[in-house]
Amino acid sequence: MMKYLLVLLGAYLVCLSSAFAPASHHATARGPSVHITSPQPSIATPLDTQSSSSTTALFGKKAARAAGNERKNKTERVKKVKDDVIEVEGTVIESLPNAMFRCTIDGAPETQEPVLATISGKIRKNYVKVLVGDKVTIELSPYDLTRGRITFRKLR
């Protein structure tokens, strides 16, 4: 009788230890381990009935992304015209350090001194190479007509 109780107690301890042991999804030397779990009953709450409705509202990031996608499907943006700059066409005559260039303005008299121009941020960001002899578009400042910004390099 005592032997029977020890066997039952041992089987009970093995069942308890396997219930609290971490689940292993890897195959062992004896074969793949199989874990059987009982399905959990689902209890319907008022929140579940609301989320299954056909209309959904987007909040936060999803709403912003949806608005961005709608904006992308519209027509292309138009470049804004700046009121306080003077746009002229010119030719690069000298390359200087720190992305500075001396440029002559097309159609200007020979006596006019060349403009000292730097490259704009978009040209610098996209690694557009500006060489001596290139035709460029220059934005001149209305305060100092001897300085400008190269905003576009024309194709040869």
GROMACS .gro file of C-alpha atoms in nm:
model
  156
    1MET     CA    1   0.000   0.000   0.000
    2MET     CA    2   0.284   0.234   0.088
    3LYS     CA    3   0.450   0.159  -0.246
    4TYR     CA    4   0.128   0.252  -0.427
    5LEU     CA    5   0.106   0.589  -0.248
    6LEU     CA    6   0.470   0.668  -0.334
    7VAL     CA    7   0.405   0.597  -0.705
    8LEU     CA    8   0.096   0.822  -0.700
    9LEU     CA    9   0.284   1.099  -0.522
   10GLY     CA   10   0.573   1.074  -0.770
   11ALA     CA   11   0.335   1.094  -1.067
   12TYR     CA   12   0.164   1.393  -0.908
   13LEU     CA   13   0.495   1.575  -0.860
   14VAL     CA   14   0.597   1.506  -1.221
   15CYS     CA   15   0.267   1.653  -1.342
   16LEU     CA   16   0.315   1.963  -1.128
   17SER     CA   17   0.673   2.018  -1.237
   18SER     CA   18   0.584   1.988  -1.606
   19ALA     CA   19   0.299   2.237  -1.560
   20PHE     CA   20   0.533   2.503  -1.414
   21ALA     CA   21   0.833   2.431  -1.639
   22PRO     CA   22   0.900   2.677  -1.925
   23ALA     CA   23   0.763   2.562  -2.258
   24SER     CA   24   1.024   2.441  -2.502
   25HIS     CA   25   0.951   2.463  -2.872
   26HIS     CA   26   1.266   2.278  -2.976
   27ALA     CA   27   1.288   1.909  -3.051
   28THR     CA   28   1.466   1.704  -2.784
   29ALA     CA   29   1.669   1.388  -2.820
   30ARG     CA   30   1.356   1.181  -2.750
   31GLY     CA   31   1.150   1.364  -3.011
   32PRO     CA   32   0.952   1.682  -3.045
   33SER     CA   33   0.786   1.803  -2.729
   34VAL     CA   34   0.411   1.841  -2.750
   35HIS     CA   35   0.217   2.078  -2.527
   36ILE     CA   36  -0.159   2.058  -2.520
   37THR     CA   37  -0.346   2.364  -2.401
   38SER     CA   38  -0.717   2.400  -2.357
   39PRO     CA   39  -0.886   2.682  -2.546
   40GLN     CA   40  -0.978   2.981  -2.334
   41PRO     CA   41  -1.344   3.080  -2.344
   42SER     CA   42  -1.396   3.430  -2.481
   43ILE     CA   43  -1.617   3.666  -2.287
   44ALA     CA   44  -1.782   3.940  -2.491
   45THR     CA   45  -1.749   4.286  -2.340
   46PRO     CA   46  -1.911   4.612  -2.449
   47LEU     CA   47  -1.572   4.723  -2.590
   48ASP     CA   48  -1.557   4.420  -2.821
   49THR     CA   49  -1.896   4.499  -2.970
   50GLN     CA   50  -1.790   4.859  -3.039
   51SER     CA   51  -1.464   4.766  -3.212
   52SER     CA   52  -1.641   4.533  -3.455
   53SER     CA   53  -1.846   4.815  -3.607
   54SER     CA   54  -1.798   4.891  -3.975
   55THR     CA   55  -1.683   5.253  -3.936
   56THR     CA   56  -1.339   5.315  -3.794
   57ALA     CA   57  -1.184   5.641  -3.685
   58LEU     CA   58  -0.811   5.700  -3.722
   59PHE     CA   59  -0.623   5.861  -3.439
   60GLY     CA   60  -0.270   5.991  -3.397
   61LYS     CA   61  -0.005   5.863  -3.636
   62LYS     CA   62  -0.248   5.671  -3.855
   63ALA     CA   63  -0.455   5.983  -3.919
   64ALA     CA   64  -0.142   6.183  -4.003
   65ARG     CA   65  -0.023   5.912  -4.242
   66ALA     CA   66  -0.362   5.900  -4.413
   67ALA     CA   67  -0.356   6.279  -4.456
   68GLY     CA   68  -0.003   6.255  -4.598
   69ASN     CA   69  -0.110   5.996  -4.853
   70GLU     CA   70  -0.399   6.217  -4.965
   71ARG     CA   71  -0.159   6.510  -5.003
   72LYS     CA   72   0.082   6.303  -5.214
   73ASN     CA   73  -0.186   6.217  -5.470
   74LYS     CA   74  -0.254   6.584  -5.546
   75THR     CA   75  -0.078   6.793  -5.811
   76GLU     CA   76   0.287   6.889  -5.780
   77ARG     CA   77   0.392   7.183  -5.571
   78VAL     CA   78   0.464   7.512  -5.739
   79LYS     CA   79   0.792   7.688  -5.657
   80LYS     CA   80   0.724   8.003  -5.458
   81VAL     CA   81   0.843   8.326  -5.612
   82LYS     CA   82   1.063   8.522  -5.374
   83ASP     CA   83   1.003   8.895  -5.368
   84ASP     CA   84   1.330   9.006  -5.212
   85VAL     CA   85   1.580   8.839  -5.448
   86ILE     CA   86   1.693   8.914  -5.802
   87GLU     CA   87   1.740   8.608  -6.026
   88VAL     CA   88   1.995   8.639  -6.308
   89GLU     CA   89   2.174   8.403  -6.545
   90GLY     CA   90   2.552   8.386  -6.526
   91THR     CA   91   2.867   8.192  -6.606
   92VAL     CA   92   3.121   8.059  -6.357
   93ILE     CA   93   3.467   8.207  -6.428
   94GLU     CA   94   3.663   8.102  -6.118
   95SER     CA   95   3.634   7.837  -5.849
   96LEU     CA   96   3.735   7.943  -5.496
   97PRO     CA   97   3.771   7.752  -5.167
   98ASN     CA   98   3.470   7.677  -4.943
   99ALA     CA   99   3.226   7.627  -5.233
  100MET     CA  100   3.257   7.989  -5.348
  101PHE     CA  101   3.262   8.094  -5.715
  102ARG     CA  102   3.321   8.411  -5.912
  103CYS     CA  103   3.052   8.448  -6.176
  104THR     CA  104   2.986   8.697  -6.452
  105ILE     CA  105   2.631   8.802  -6.527
  106ASP     CA  106   2.518   8.733  -6.885
  107GLY     CA  107   2.427   9.051  -7.070
  108ALA     CA  108   2.610   9.277  -6.823
  109PRO     CA  109   2.874   9.526  -6.943
  110GLU     CA  110   3.238   9.419  -6.928
  111THR     CA  111   3.314   9.687  -6.672
  112GLN     CA  112   3.088   9.531  -6.410
  113GLU     CA  113   3.285   9.336  -6.154
  114PRO     CA  114   3.205   8.963  -6.113
  115VAL     CA  115   2.965   8.836  -5.849
  116LEU     CA  116   3.092   8.630  -5.557
  117ALA     CA  117   2.846   8.340  -5.528
  118THR     CA  118   2.813   8.036  -5.304
  119ILE     CA  119   2.614   7.723  -5.382
  120SER     CA  120   2.271   7.679  -5.227
  121GLY     CA  121   2.186   7.411  -4.975
  122LYS     CA  122   1.990   7.192  -5.218
  123ILE     CA  123   2.280   7.185  -5.464
  124ARG     CA  124   2.523   7.109  -5.183
  125LYS     CA  125   2.295   6.838  -5.040
  126ASN     CA  126   2.254   6.663  -5.377
  127TYR     CA  127   2.627   6.683  -5.457
  128VAL     CA  128   2.580   6.881  -5.780
  129LYS     CA  129   2.924   6.962  -5.917
  130VAL     CA  130   2.969   7.319  -6.040
  131LEU     CA  131   3.267   7.366  -6.272
  132VAL     CA  132   3.432   7.664  -6.437
  133GLY     CA  133   3.242   7.755  -6.755
  134ASP     CA  134   2.901   7.626  -6.636
  135LYS     CA  135   2.589   7.834  -6.698
  136VAL     CA  136   2.414   7.891  -6.365
  137THR     CA  137   2.114   8.073  -6.219
  138ILE     CA  138   2.215   8.316  -5.945
  139GLU     CA  139   1.997   8.481  -5.683
  140LEU     CA  140   2.136   8.825  -5.594
  141SER     CA  141   2.066   9.000  -5.269
  142PRO     CA  142   1.902   9.342  -5.312
  143TYR     CA  143   2.127   9.475  -5.034
  144ASP     CA  144   2.460   9.374  -5.192
  145LEU     CA  145   2.460   9.315  -5.566
  146THR     CA  146   2.815   9.174  -5.559
  147ARG     CA  147   2.713   8.861  -5.363
  148GLY     CA  148   2.475   8.585  -5.459
  149ARG     CA  149   2.367   8.223  -5.432
  150ILE     CA  150   2.386   7.965  -5.714
  151THR     CA  151   2.049   7.793  -5.720
  152PHE     CA  152   2.055   7.601  -6.050
  153ARG     CA  153   2.320   7.460  -6.285
  154LYS     CA  154   2.219   7.447  -6.649
  155LEU     CA  155   2.296   7.141  -6.858
  156ARG     CA  156   2.545   7.197  -7.136
   0.00000   0.00000   0.00000
